[in-house]
Structure formats: structure tokens, C-alpha cells
GROMACS .gro file of C-alpha atoms in nm:
model
  378
    1MET     CA    1   0.000   0.000   0.000
    2PRO     CA    2   0.184   0.314  -0.119
    3PHE     CA    3   0.151   0.585   0.142
    4CYS     CA    4   0.410   0.854   0.200
    5TYR     CA    5   0.410   1.108   0.480
    6ALA     CA    6   0.648   1.351   0.307
    7PRO     CA    7   0.382   1.568   0.142
    8TRP     CA    8   0.255   1.659   0.491
    9THR     CA    9   0.566   1.638   0.706
   10ASN     CA   10   0.853   1.748   0.481
   11ILE     CA   11   0.961   2.027   0.253
   12ASP     CA   12   1.245   2.014   0.002
   13ILE     CA   13   1.412   2.315  -0.155
   14SER     CA   14   1.642   2.216  -0.440
   15PRO     CA   15   1.969   2.383  -0.544
   16THR     CA   16   1.773   2.578  -0.806
   17GLY     CA   17   1.506   2.689  -0.557
   18CYS     CA   18   1.227   2.447  -0.655
   19ILE     CA   19   0.997   2.361  -0.363
   20SER     CA   20   0.881   1.996  -0.345
   21PRO     CA   21   0.755   1.726  -0.108
   22CYS     CA   22   1.093   1.555  -0.131
   23CYS     CA   23   1.416   1.545  -0.329
   24LYS     CA   24   1.290   1.255  -0.546
   25PHE     CA   25   0.981   1.435  -0.670
   26LEU     CA   26   0.944   1.479  -1.049
   27HIS     CA   27   0.802   1.818  -1.137
   28ASP     CA   28   0.806   1.746  -1.510
   29LYS     CA   29   0.515   1.507  -1.465
   30TYR     CA   30   0.283   1.801  -1.405
   31ASP     CA   31   0.162   2.088  -1.624
   32SER     CA   32   0.130   2.332  -1.332
   33PRO     CA   33   0.407   2.589  -1.279
   34ILE     CA   34   0.678   2.485  -1.038
   35HIS     CA   35   0.681   2.672  -0.710
   36THR     CA   36   1.021   2.828  -0.640
   37ILE     CA   37   1.170   3.043  -0.367
   38GLN     CA   38   1.244   3.306  -0.631
   39ASN     CA   39   0.871   3.349  -0.715
   40ASN     CA   40   0.665   3.202  -0.433
   41SER     CA   41   0.633   3.185  -0.060
   42ILE     CA   42   0.639   2.849   0.118
   43LYS     CA   43   0.275   2.902   0.215
   44GLU     CA   44   0.180   2.933  -0.155
   45TYR     CA   45   0.353   2.600  -0.219
   46MET     CA   46   0.178   2.435   0.076
   47ASP     CA   47  -0.161   2.552  -0.059
   48SER     CA   48  -0.079   2.449  -0.419
   49HIS     CA   49  -0.292   2.231  -0.640
   50VAL     CA   50  -0.009   1.986  -0.714
   51LEU     CA   51   0.069   1.924  -0.346
   52ASN     CA   52  -0.298   1.870  -0.265
   53GLU     CA   53  -0.332   1.632  -0.561
   54VAL     CA   54  -0.035   1.429  -0.436
   55LYS     CA   55  -0.183   1.411  -0.087
   56GLU     CA   56  -0.519   1.301  -0.218
   57GLN     CA   57  -0.368   1.023  -0.430
   58PHE     CA   58  -0.170   0.885  -0.137
   59LEU     CA   59  -0.487   0.892   0.076
   60GLN     CA   60  -0.649   0.678  -0.199
   61ASN     CA   61  -0.351   0.435  -0.195
   62GLN     CA   62  -0.235   0.546  -0.541
   63TRP     CA   63   0.111   0.633  -0.665
   64PRO     CA   64   0.127   1.002  -0.768
   65LYS     CA   65   0.296   1.043  -1.104
   66GLY     CA   66   0.557   1.271  -0.945
   67CYS     CA   67   0.672   0.982  -0.722
   68GLU     CA   68   0.779   0.750  -1.002
   69ARG     CA   69   1.137   0.724  -0.879
   70CYS     CA   70   1.036   0.554  -0.554
   71ARG     CA   71   0.777   0.340  -0.736
   72ILE     CA   72   1.041   0.206  -0.981
   73GLU     CA   73   1.292   0.132  -0.704
   74GLU     CA   74   1.034  -0.052  -0.493
   75SER     CA   75   0.913  -0.256  -0.792
   76ASN     CA   76   1.274  -0.376  -0.829
   77ASN     CA   77   1.318  -0.461  -0.459
   78ILE     CA   78   1.543  -0.157  -0.397
   79GLU     CA   79   1.461   0.032  -0.079
   80SER     CA   80   1.319   0.371  -0.175
   81LYS     CA   81   1.340   0.698   0.011
   82ARG     CA   82   0.973   0.655   0.103
   83GLN     CA   83   1.050   0.326   0.273
   84LEU     CA   84   1.370   0.440   0.439
   85ASP     CA   85   1.203   0.752   0.580
   86TYR     CA   86   0.918   0.545   0.724
   87ILE     CA   87   1.161   0.307   0.895
   88ARG     CA   88   1.354   0.596   1.044
   89TRP     CA   89   1.062   0.818   1.148
   90LYS     CA   90   0.794   0.557   1.213
   91SER     CA   91   0.701   0.663   1.568
   92HIS     CA   92   0.685   1.032   1.470
   93TYR     CA   93   0.480   0.957   1.158
   94GLU     CA   94   0.229   0.741   1.338
   95ASN     CA   95   0.169   1.016   1.596
   96TYR     CA   96   0.156   1.298   1.341
   97ASP     CA   97  -0.142   1.535   1.360
   98PHE     CA   98  -0.255   1.577   0.996
   99SER     CA   99  -0.476   1.871   1.093
  100LYS     CA  100  -0.170   2.089   1.152
  101PRO     CA  101   0.073   2.205   0.882
  102ASP     CA  102   0.381   2.152   1.102
  103LEU     CA  103   0.697   2.019   0.947
  104LEU     CA  104   0.883   1.727   1.102
  105THR     CA  105   1.166   1.729   0.851
  106ALA     CA  106   1.311   1.971   0.600
  107SER     CA  107   1.569   1.941   0.323
  108ILE     CA  108   1.718   2.265   0.206
  109ALA     CA  109   1.999   2.312  -0.042
  110PHE     CA  110   2.116   2.666   0.017
  111GLY     CA  111   2.182   2.738  -0.351
  112ASN     CA  112   2.389   2.550  -0.608
  113ALA     CA  113   2.737   2.680  -0.533
  114CYS     CA  114   2.976   2.385  -0.566
  115ASN     CA  115   3.344   2.332  -0.639
  116LEU     CA  116   3.295   2.018  -0.851
  117LYS     CA  117   3.121   1.931  -1.178
  118CYS     CA  118   3.047   1.561  -1.133
  119ILE     CA  119   2.977   1.395  -1.465
  120THR     CA  120   2.634   1.276  -1.345
  121CYS     CA  121   2.538   1.626  -1.230
  122ASP     CA  122   2.461   1.943  -1.428
  123SER     CA  123   2.461   2.320  -1.418
  124ARG     CA  124   2.140   2.339  -1.218
  125CYS     CA  125   2.295   2.165  -0.916
  126SER     CA  126   2.653   2.287  -0.945
  127SER     CA  127   2.771   2.638  -1.030
  128THR     CA  128   3.109   2.501  -1.147
  129TRP     CA  129   2.929   2.333  -1.441
  130ARG     CA  130   2.818   2.667  -1.586
  131LYS     CA  131   3.098   2.734  -1.834
  132GLU     CA  132   3.118   2.375  -1.964
  133TRP     CA  133   2.742   2.336  -1.985
  134LYS     CA  134   2.716   2.656  -2.190
  135ALA     CA  135   3.002   2.553  -2.419
  136ILE     CA  136   2.859   2.207  -2.495
  137TYR     CA  137   2.480   2.257  -2.476
  138ASN     CA  138   2.454   2.635  -2.536
  139VAL     CA  139   2.247   2.672  -2.221
  140ASP     CA  140   2.346   2.921  -1.954
  141ILE     CA  141   2.213   2.857  -1.605
  142LYS     CA  142   2.303   3.129  -1.360
  143PRO     CA  143   2.399   3.032  -1.004
  144LEU     CA  144   2.132   3.059  -0.739
  145HIS     CA  145   2.229   3.260  -0.432
  146PHE     CA  146   2.005   3.165  -0.142
  147LYS     CA  147   1.947   3.510   0.007
  148HIS     CA  148   1.568   3.548   0.012
  149ASN     CA  149   1.520   3.682   0.363
  150ASN     CA  150   1.143   3.618   0.372
  151ILE     CA  151   1.204   3.254   0.283
  152ILE     CA  152   1.467   3.219   0.553
  153GLN     CA  153   1.224   3.356   0.812
  154GLU     CA  154   0.946   3.130   0.687
  155ILE     CA  155   1.176   2.830   0.728
  156VAL     CA  156   1.263   2.941   1.083
  157ASN     CA  157   0.894   2.985   1.170
  158LEU     CA  158   0.795   2.643   1.024
  159THR     CA  159   1.077   2.450   1.187
  160LYS     CA  160   1.110   2.594   1.537
  161LYS     CA  161   0.818   2.399   1.689
  162ASP     CA  162   0.814   2.036   1.576
  163LEU     CA  163   1.123   1.981   1.359
  164ILE     CA  164   1.312   1.661   1.433
  165HIS     CA  165   1.543   1.640   1.135
  166PHE     CA  166   1.715   1.886   0.895
  167ASP     CA  167   1.878   1.778   0.568
  168ILE     CA  168   2.138   2.008   0.411
  169PRO     CA  169   2.258   1.880   0.072
  170GLY     CA  170   2.419   2.084  -0.203
  171GLY     CA  171   2.555   2.227  -0.419
  172GLU     CA  172   2.827   2.178  -0.163
  173PRO     CA  173   2.692   2.270   0.183
  174PHE     CA  174   3.029   2.405   0.308
  175ILE     CA  175   3.036   2.654   0.021
  176SER     CA  176   2.673   2.737  -0.049
  177GLY     CA  177   2.461   2.975   0.164
  178ILE     CA  178   2.685   2.950   0.468
  179ASN     CA  179   2.552   3.261   0.644
  180GLU     CA  180   2.189   3.157   0.590
  181GLN     CA  181   2.264   2.805   0.717
  182LYS     CA  182   2.427   2.933   1.034
  183TYR     CA  183   2.144   3.176   1.096
  184ILE     CA  184   1.888   2.892   1.089
  185LEU     CA  185   2.108   2.668   1.308
  186LYS     CA  186   2.147   2.950   1.563
  187SER     CA  187   1.769   3.008   1.557
  188LEU     CA  188   1.710   2.639   1.631
  189ILE     CA  189   1.961   2.657   1.918
  190GLU     CA  190   1.791   2.966   2.060
  191SER     CA  191   1.452   2.791   2.039
  192GLY     CA  192   1.578   2.542   2.295
  193ARG     CA  193   1.493   2.245   2.069
  194SER     CA  194   1.829   2.175   1.903
  195GLU     CA  195   1.905   1.883   2.134
  196SER     CA  196   1.602   1.707   1.982
  197ILE     CA  197   1.704   1.774   1.621
  198SER     CA  198   1.937   1.574   1.398
  199ILE     CA  199   2.110   1.726   1.099
  200HIS     CA  200   2.211   1.536   0.788
  201TYR     CA  201   2.472   1.684   0.555
  202THR     CA  202   2.554   1.554   0.207
  203THR     CA  203   2.906   1.668   0.125
  204ASN     CA  204   3.154   1.584  -0.149
  205ALA     CA  205   3.423   1.565   0.123
  206THR     CA  206   3.657   1.804  -0.052
  207ILE     CA  207   3.624   2.058   0.232
  208TYR     CA  208   3.674   1.981   0.597
  209PRO     CA  209   3.458   2.215   0.810
  210ASP     CA  210   3.629   2.467   1.032
  211LYS     CA  211   3.584   2.518   1.406
  212SER     CA  212   3.279   2.751   1.374
  213TRP     CA  213   3.067   2.462   1.241
  214TRP     CA  214   3.164   2.227   1.520
  215GLU     CA  215   3.076   2.493   1.780
  216LEU     CA  216   2.722   2.503   1.641
  217TRP     CA  217   2.684   2.129   1.596
  218LYS     CA  218   2.763   2.042   1.957
  219HIS     CA  219   2.417   2.175   2.048
  220PHE     CA  220   2.234   1.923   1.826
  221LYS     CA  221   2.117   1.569   1.893
  222GLU     CA  222   2.310   1.417   1.602
  223ILE     CA  223   2.517   1.529   1.303
  224ASP     CA  224   2.497   1.272   1.028
  225MET     CA  225   2.783   1.358   0.795
  226GLN     CA  226   2.716   1.175   0.471
  227LEU     CA  227   3.018   1.162   0.245
  228SER     CA  228   2.909   1.135  -0.118
  229ILE     CA  229   3.169   0.914  -0.284
  230ASP     CA  230   3.102   0.758  -0.625
  231GLY     CA  231   3.420   0.560  -0.666
  232ILE     CA  232   3.780   0.530  -0.554
  233GLY     CA  233   4.106   0.647  -0.707
  234PRO     CA  234   4.105   0.750  -1.074
  235ARG     CA  235   3.741   0.644  -1.119
  236PHE     CA  236   3.643   0.882  -0.837
  237GLU     CA  237   3.842   1.165  -0.998
  238TYR     CA  238   3.673   1.101  -1.335
  239ILE     CA  239   3.318   1.096  -1.198
  240ARG     CA  240   3.375   1.370  -0.937
  241TYR     CA  241   3.583   1.599  -1.159
  242PRO     CA  242   3.801   1.791  -1.074
  243ALA     CA  243   3.830   1.646  -0.722
  244ASN     CA  244   4.159   1.497  -0.600
  245TRP     CA  245   4.125   1.151  -0.450
  246GLU     CA  246   4.426   1.182  -0.220
  247SER     CA  247   4.292   1.503  -0.068
  248VAL     CA  248   3.940   1.363  -0.026
  249ASN     CA  249   4.074   1.046   0.129
  250GLN     CA  250   4.265   1.257   0.383
  251ASN     CA  251   3.940   1.431   0.478
  252ILE     CA  252   3.768   1.092   0.513
  253GLN     CA  253   4.034   0.989   0.765
  254LYS     CA  254   3.979   1.322   0.954
  255TYR     CA  255   3.604   1.252   0.973
  256LYS     CA  256   3.675   0.900   1.100
  257GLU     CA  257   3.892   1.040   1.380
  258ALA     CA  258   3.632   1.306   1.466
  259GLU     CA  259   3.361   1.040   1.491
  260LYS     CA  260   3.566   0.856   1.754
  261LYS     CA  261   3.589   1.170   1.967
  262LEU     CA  262   3.239   1.319   1.934
  263ASN     CA  263   2.930   1.151   2.075
  264ASN     CA  264   2.688   1.320   1.834
  265LEU     CA  265   2.878   1.272   1.506
  266ARG     CA  266   2.785   0.984   1.281
  267LEU     CA  267   2.943   0.913   0.944
  268SER     CA  268   2.749   0.770   0.656
  269ILE     CA  269   2.837   0.707   0.291
  270SER     CA  270   2.626   0.763  -0.021
  271HIS     CA  271   2.713   0.614  -0.357
  272THR     CA  272   2.523   0.722  -0.667
  273VAL     CA  273   2.498   0.429  -0.910
  274SER     CA  274   2.526   0.533  -1.273
  275ALA     CA  275   2.633   0.401  -1.611
  276PHE     CA  276   2.991   0.483  -1.505
  277ASN     CA  277   3.019   0.278  -1.186
  278ILE     CA  278   2.751   0.006  -1.193
  279LEU     CA  279   3.022  -0.252  -1.268
  280TYR     CA  280   3.222  -0.146  -0.961
  281VAL     CA  281   2.952  -0.129  -0.691
  282GLY     CA  282   3.088  -0.446  -0.529
  283ASP     CA  283   3.443  -0.305  -0.533
  284PHE     CA  284   3.318   0.005  -0.353
  285PHE     CA  285   3.149  -0.202  -0.080
  286GLU     CA  286   3.469  -0.393  -0.025
  287TRP     CA  287   3.668  -0.066  -0.001
  288CYS     CA  288   3.422   0.064   0.262
  289GLU     CA  289   3.469  -0.256   0.463
  290THR     CA  290   3.848  -0.227   0.440
  291GLU     CA  291   3.829   0.135   0.558
  292SER     CA  292   3.589   0.048   0.845
  293LEU     CA  293   3.331   0.280   0.694
  294PRO     CA  294   2.955   0.216   0.720
  295LYS     CA  295   2.768   0.029   0.454
  296PRO     CA  296   2.698   0.281   0.174
  297TRP     CA  297   2.352   0.396   0.082
  298LEU     CA  298   2.300   0.335  -0.289
  299GLY     CA  299   2.101   0.581  -0.501
  300ARG     CA  300   2.026   0.556  -0.870
  301VAL     CA  301   2.088   0.822  -1.132
  302HIS     CA  302   1.750   0.914  -1.275
  303SER     CA  303   1.847   1.218  -1.477
  304PRO     CA  304   2.001   1.251  -1.726
  305ASP     CA  305   1.835   0.930  -1.847
  306TYR     CA  306   2.133   0.845  -2.070
  307MET     CA  307   2.350   0.801  -1.760
  308ARG     CA  308   2.123   0.555  -1.581
  309PRO     CA  309   2.292   0.224  -1.495
  310SER     CA  310   2.037   0.053  -1.723
  311VAL     CA  311   2.155   0.244  -2.034
  312TRP     CA  312   2.403  -0.027  -2.130
  313PRO     CA  313   2.301  -0.267  -2.412
  314GLN     CA  314   2.216  -0.626  -2.324
  315HIS     CA  315   2.557  -0.781  -2.394
  316ALA     CA  316   2.714  -0.530  -2.154
  317LYS     CA  317   2.440  -0.584  -1.893
  318ASN     CA  318   2.512  -0.957  -1.902
  319LYS     CA  319   2.877  -0.892  -1.813
  320ILE     CA  320   2.781  -0.643  -1.540
  321ILE     CA  321   2.528  -0.886  -1.393
  322GLY     CA  322   2.793  -1.161  -1.398
  323LYS     CA  323   3.021  -0.950  -1.179
  324LEU     CA  324   2.742  -0.834  -0.944
  325GLU     CA  325   2.635  -1.193  -0.889
  326LYS     CA  326   2.977  -1.272  -0.742
  327SER     CA  327   2.941  -1.012  -0.468
  328LEU     CA  328   2.888  -1.127  -0.111
  329HIS     CA  329   2.675  -0.817  -0.039
  330PRO     CA  330   2.296  -0.845  -0.083
  331ASP     CA  331   2.275  -0.468  -0.144
  332VAL     CA  332   2.502  -0.511  -0.445
  333LYS     CA  333   2.309  -0.806  -0.582
  334SER     CA  334   1.982  -0.612  -0.552
  335TRP     CA  335   2.085  -0.413  -0.860
  336ILE     CA  336   2.073  -0.723  -1.075
  337GLU     CA  337   1.694  -0.717  -1.078
  338LEU     CA  338   1.687  -0.355  -1.188
  339LEU     CA  339   1.919  -0.437  -1.479
  340TYR     CA  340   1.694  -0.726  -1.579
  341ASN     CA  341   1.372  -0.524  -1.555
  342THR     CA  342   1.478  -0.179  -1.678
  343ASP     CA  343   1.596  -0.099  -2.030
  344ASP     CA  344   1.724   0.244  -2.126
  345SER     CA  345   1.955   0.117  -2.398
  346ASP     CA  346   1.780   0.334  -2.659
  347LYS     CA  347   1.968   0.623  -2.490
  348PHE     CA  348   2.305   0.452  -2.528
  349PRO     CA  349   2.405   0.645  -2.846
  350GLU     CA  350   2.335   0.968  -2.654
  351PHE     CA  351   2.551   0.840  -2.366
  352LEU     CA  352   2.841   0.780  -2.603
  353LYS     CA  353   2.797   1.113  -2.783
  354ASN     CA  354   2.801   1.318  -2.465
  355LEU     CA  355   3.074   1.105  -2.308
  356HIS     CA  356   3.299   1.198  -2.603
  357LYS     CA  357   3.210   1.568  -2.576
  358HIS     CA  358   3.293   1.592  -2.208
  359ASP     CA  359   3.610   1.385  -2.239
  360GLN     CA  360   3.733   1.627  -2.505
  361TYR     CA  361   3.640   1.934  -2.303
  362ARG     CA  362   3.808   1.801  -1.987
  363ASN     CA  363   4.097   1.628  -2.157
  364LEU     CA  364   3.995   1.295  -1.999
  365ASN     CA  365   3.975   0.945  -2.143
  366PHE     CA  366   3.691   0.713  -2.038
  367SER     CA  367   3.865   0.409  -2.192
  368GLU     CA  368   4.179   0.461  -1.984
  369THR     CA  369   3.993   0.513  -1.659
  370PHE     CA  370   3.729   0.242  -1.711
  371PRO     CA  371   3.907  -0.016  -1.932
  372GLU     CA  372   3.669  -0.298  -1.835
  373MET     CA  373   3.366  -0.097  -1.936
  374ALA     CA  374   3.534   0.037  -2.247
  375LYS     CA  375   3.532  -0.320  -2.379
  376PHE     CA  376   3.148  -0.304  -2.381
  377ILE     CA  377   3.159  -0.023  -2.636
  378LYS     CA  378   3.370  -0.197  -2.896
   0.00000   0.00000   0.00000
């Protein structure tokens, strides 16, 4: 029975300012204008036709069309965000008063400022992409600076009473909207509720936070520092261009040491599965084990569709499945079913075309970095 609490209990503000029930929501499935912090208040979003339609469909045990990403993952036995949120917040959800518009959780990307241009990302979510995106696709997306004071105050007002969890993704959170972030954190501390609130960061781990952050974080229940790592060594540097693996690995070690010393710091790992690294998911799990890091959370690239792990033609999928089957980790094997059931191979020519364009622009070579996968192209 598909029911999700997020449309009532959560708000998501994307790096481009779009307001949604959650980060997985697909706005392009609807004809209605997208609510954004540039043009709308949060109240206008909460009263919107689209949000009310989504709520009504969930109340009727139907999948809203904007929630396709979770539906696809669940149909392939991959735990979706909907399911993971319910497991984590079950007691709060089951005691939630639907008659009140209070938020339990919030996810806010304070703009799209970022120091990387990951190959599976784009100019909407990373300001560093701007020049390359314009050169290759002739589209110029200006950076979003999260400085809408009315929105900041709305967020403070909506979160100071019942908030239990705050997500801060990117851009890169230790570059983007720092003053606005700290203002909200200080407001939560002043409210006297910070010790009941957990904060989850998604960081590319290229920047280790300075002392001012740790002084704020000590007032909160938990700081979940999720390091977003999509590979190791040269494969990491290709996907997370222009990051330096040695520098990032040094920061990972610093976070591990900090976790040992601080009672409220918890490390987690996210790994975005794409056409570039689907073959190596098992290798990444083994690396995490070797490094005494937690089991990574695996997310799937949805857009661009030509970078989905299911974009490879069948002969390549067979080889990928063969390697995944050898893994000792059930989470790795769970991707086999998705490869069997999902076919995006009609986008494979587009994958190759854009791969070549970006390799040329960046002076990189896919075949040298991913020699095993390069064999699938020949």
C-alpha cells in the first residue's frame, strides 16, 4: 500500500530553488508551474494544487505520477526513500497530527554553489558546471544565491516547533549559503529544541569544516555527515571531476577520527549508481569494509536518463550482472533485478555522444579510466 508522509511532514528546496515534497519528486510530470523560492512563498507552495493532488492520491492508496522514482525502485526490490524515511521516522509519523501544517523534517539546499562538476550532475545543481554546460549545450544557467530573507524567516517559523530532522545537501553545503545556514542553526539553538534535532549533511568531502561549524553542531542531537563518494582512485576523480582523491581520502580519515571523539557525530556514505560505476559497486562495498566505513547507501541516477545504470546494451548488462552476482553483499546483488527489468539502452548512443564531448572538453579518457567498461563499447 503506497503511502508517504512526506507531502505533509517534509519540505524540500532544491539547489535551483524548486519547492517539493521531497528530493525525489518529479516536477516534469505536471503541467502546473513549479513553485520556487524566487517566485513564491512556502505558504503558496503548501496551498498548491499539485501538493494537494499528491496528498489526495496517497490517501487513496495510489502512486502520484511525481513519485515515479520511488515506485520504480520498490518494484525492483530496492529500498526507496519513502520506505527508508518510514523506517527511520515511524514513531513520529504514526503520531503525526494531519490537521496541523507543522513540518517534522526539512531538506534545504542553500543554493547551487559547488566546487565540482560531477559527470552525473549538471549546471542546475553545481555552479562550477556553468561554463562547460554553456560551451557544450549552449544553455546558460546562472547560479542561485540563497538570500531570500522572507524565505529564511518562513523556514525558521515552520521549523522551530516540531522539527526533528534537517537535511542540508548541495551544491556543496560548506560553500553554499553558509551565512543563511548558520542563521537557521542559531535560531534552532535559541529555540531550545536543538538537542532534539538531527542534521544530515551531504558533502563531497573536498572541504573539511572549520571550528565555527563544530561549535554550532555540539548543540544538536546528532550530526549525520554523509560523504558522497562515487568511486575510488582514478574512477572517483573522473566521476567527481576535478576532485583529487588523495585530498578527499585525507578528509575521510579526519572525519573517522572526529567520529571517535564526538558523541553526536555519525558518518555515513552515499554512492550514486550510474552508467559509469555500476560494474564497480561491489568493489566500492569492499573498499568501505576495508576502511571500516559504514555500509553505503546506494542511489540511482535518474536524470540524465542516458546516464542511468540501465543504459548499457544487453551484452554489456550480461557482463555487469555476472560480476554483481559474485558479490557477497545483498545490497550489491539487488541491482541485478533492476538491470533485468529496466531498459534504457535506446539512450546509449546519446551516452556515447556526450561522453565523447565531455572527455574532449576536460581532456579525460573514459577508456583509460574504465578499461573494463570500455570493452562493452567496442
